């Protein structure tokens, strides 16, 4: 059986474990051979040939940095790529299909961006060796498969690629000037006005790149990608920072790119959007940070259901020990639950923006989802409830103790995670630390965490405070599907066990649906005025919200997950006639 030994360098702390504990314990080392030694950076180095797979080092490493994996027999033993010896291994590749939007679905650190970079020609695969593979080696490796054709065409320059990277935050560092300047510079088409229109960028054309919001930056990046003349487009996480209205708009736009000469590949964690945007998907599974395997293509609906189930029939492979069952929250009657806080006739003016909230009540043990466009006052409202901001009129009836996780996380501190969390590490071991997988991060400095790691730590920190009301502003950002579902479970448990309330602002509708008992819906005009309505029960709130979006949704027969109806389909029309836009 093919065996790989991977050391996740970020997790390896060769001094804190007492000095290369793995090497001290290794039975092969004890016979005088050099199975486990170390690299120049002092991190563990494992010789895959000498390793017997005894299982002692992965079990005993206090930081879980080592994985010795016996791969499934049917994998061709050579990976497509590995990041150096004892580094992450990638197996198989998806192939772009002309006329289709292909999706890539998998956990964080399972290799999705690596796949995209290889196909986009930005990363030369090494086929598991120490050097880049040549085009001929690749052609030989893929002989007889669809990928062979793809790499041959790439070599002959018959395929031209355009790529939107995952990290749009890097763009302001690379380009100085306004939005119009950037788009004009990259433009190779006649479509600039059409693209600006489709992505709602008219109002920001004159704005400096360094001053635009995250959601605007994302749409500028998508526009720039599309304005390059190409026949294969890659979008790595295009929905980040976008509100739901923009996600749907962007999805329609990306869908419209695929034709007989053009193919599109997207990585996406918002399952409703992935479902809506793609025709087929590849599932990626394996062990995050260690190895990733790309599945054969599946029709999207079926593929997402397989992903949630955690079992792949065609490979007879269970890749997760449990299924991500999607059970909608039972509707609990509000009667009898005491009110935690309420508000009346709130107004506030900030610059050109005015906020209004007539009246509403938050009951204890209730999770309230907050939905609305970017720039419509959600964060402002949350800050008023938290007492950080004083409204111009109206008041909050009951001053409650609030713990608040802001939307933008501060990552400048060099403190380690353990010192930020303090005694919460022991106090909430089962409620927070274990489910949020914080343990491996404890010794890491905050400024070295990835977006998803920092998000988990921030959520943990917020929920570890003593409070009556917890406010989480966009907790799903940077998290993968599994992590989003875990967060919603953790939030439910915290509300239930501590008898507190939780309010969550988010743009992932499935996440909100999974987590909320009630909804607050924002209406208005972004950057001008916004009004908070509700809390409503789920059905009423979703109906109000979806009316504005002009879409209807149903639940999937097998998994109960929410799906967007095809516009104009029978279901879409029927639900609109009955005015039941939400999952009837
Ligand atoms: P995803 O996009 O699914 O989150 P990536 O493809 O970005 O995953 O990364 C997969 C794994 O490869 C991660 O563990 C990451 O740390 C590792 N990795 C990515 N780039 C490099 C690199 N240049 N050198 C070493 N390891 C890397
Ligand atoms: P959301 O959270 O829904 O995206 P926000 O509450 O952050 O929206 O912002 C609503 C509007 O108020 C935005 O147009 C924003 O630019 C504006 N705004 C927020 N804070 C201030 C402030 N301190 N001064 C002036 N304008 C502000
Ligand atoms: Mg990625």
PDB file of C-alpha atoms and ligand atoms in Angstrom, residues 350-351 353 373-380 527, ligand 2:
ATOM      1  CA  UNK A 350     -23.838  58.499  10.549  1.00  0.00           C
ATOM      2  CA  UNK A 351     -22.510  60.790   7.841  1.00  0.00           C
ATOM      3  CA  UNK A 353     -26.445  57.230   6.274  1.00  0.00           C
ATOM      4  CA  UNK A 373     -27.283  44.014   1.839  1.00  0.00           C
ATOM      5  CA  UNK A 374     -23.813  45.393   2.447  1.00  0.00           C
ATOM      6  CA  UNK A 375     -23.852  48.987   3.661  1.00  0.00           C
ATOM      7  CA  UNK A 376     -27.434  48.891   4.914  1.00  0.00           C
ATOM      8  CA  UNK A 377     -26.741  49.354   8.630  1.00  0.00           C
ATOM      9  CA  UNK A 378     -26.418  45.854  10.106  1.00  0.00           C
ATOM     10  CA  UNK A 379     -23.150  46.515  11.869  1.00  0.00           C
ATOM     11  CA  UNK A 380     -24.351  49.939  13.005  1.00  0.00           C
ATOM     12  CA  UNK A 527     -25.064  53.801   1.992  1.00  0.00           C
TER      13      UNK A 527
HETATM   14  P1  LIG B   2     -23.531  46.792   6.963  1.00  0.00           P
HETATM   15  O1  LIG B   2     -23.049  46.223   8.244  1.00  0.00           O
HETATM   16  O2  LIG B   2     -24.985  46.492   6.685  1.00  0.00           O
HETATM   17  O3  LIG B   2     -22.669  46.457   5.794  1.00  0.00           O
HETATM   18  P2  LIG B   2     -22.817  49.359   8.173  1.00  0.00           P
HETATM   19  O4  LIG B   2     -23.690  49.457   9.373  1.00  0.00           O
HETATM   20  O5  LIG B   2     -21.400  48.966   8.391  1.00  0.00           O
HETATM   21  O6  LIG B   2     -23.503  48.411   7.069  1.00  0.00           O
HETATM   22  O7  LIG B   2     -22.818  50.757   7.412  1.00  0.00           O
HETATM   23  C1  LIG B   2     -24.002  51.390   6.923  1.00  0.00           C
HETATM   24  C2  LIG B   2     -23.620  52.681   6.213  1.00  0.00           C
HETATM   25  O8  LIG B   2     -23.202  53.651   7.178  1.00  0.00           O
HETATM   26  C3  LIG B   2     -22.470  52.537   5.234  1.00  0.00           C
HETATM   27  O9  LIG B   2     -22.774  53.321   4.083  1.00  0.00           O
HETATM   28  C4  LIG B   2     -21.279  53.117   5.977  1.00  0.00           C
HETATM   29  O10 LIG B   2     -20.357  53.658   5.065  1.00  0.00           O
HETATM   30  C5  LIG B   2     -21.945  54.180   6.837  1.00  0.00           C
HETATM   31  N1  LIG B   2     -21.194  54.424   8.092  1.00  0.00           N
HETATM   32  C6  LIG B   2     -20.920  53.507   9.043  1.00  0.00           C
HETATM   33  N2  LIG B   2     -20.243  54.075  10.069  1.00  0.00           N
HETATM   34  C7  LIG B   2     -20.075  55.373   9.737  1.00  0.00           C
HETATM   35  C8  LIG B   2     -19.445  56.500  10.377  1.00  0.00           C
HETATM   36  N3  LIG B   2     -18.855  56.370  11.568  1.00  0.00           N
HETATM   37  N4  LIG B   2     -19.461  57.691   9.727  1.00  0.00           N
HETATM   38  C9  LIG B   2     -20.063  57.832   8.523  1.00  0.00           C
HETATM   39  N5  LIG B   2     -20.661  56.807   7.871  1.00  0.00           N
HETATM   40  C10 LIG B   2     -20.683  55.605   8.466  1.00  0.00           C
END
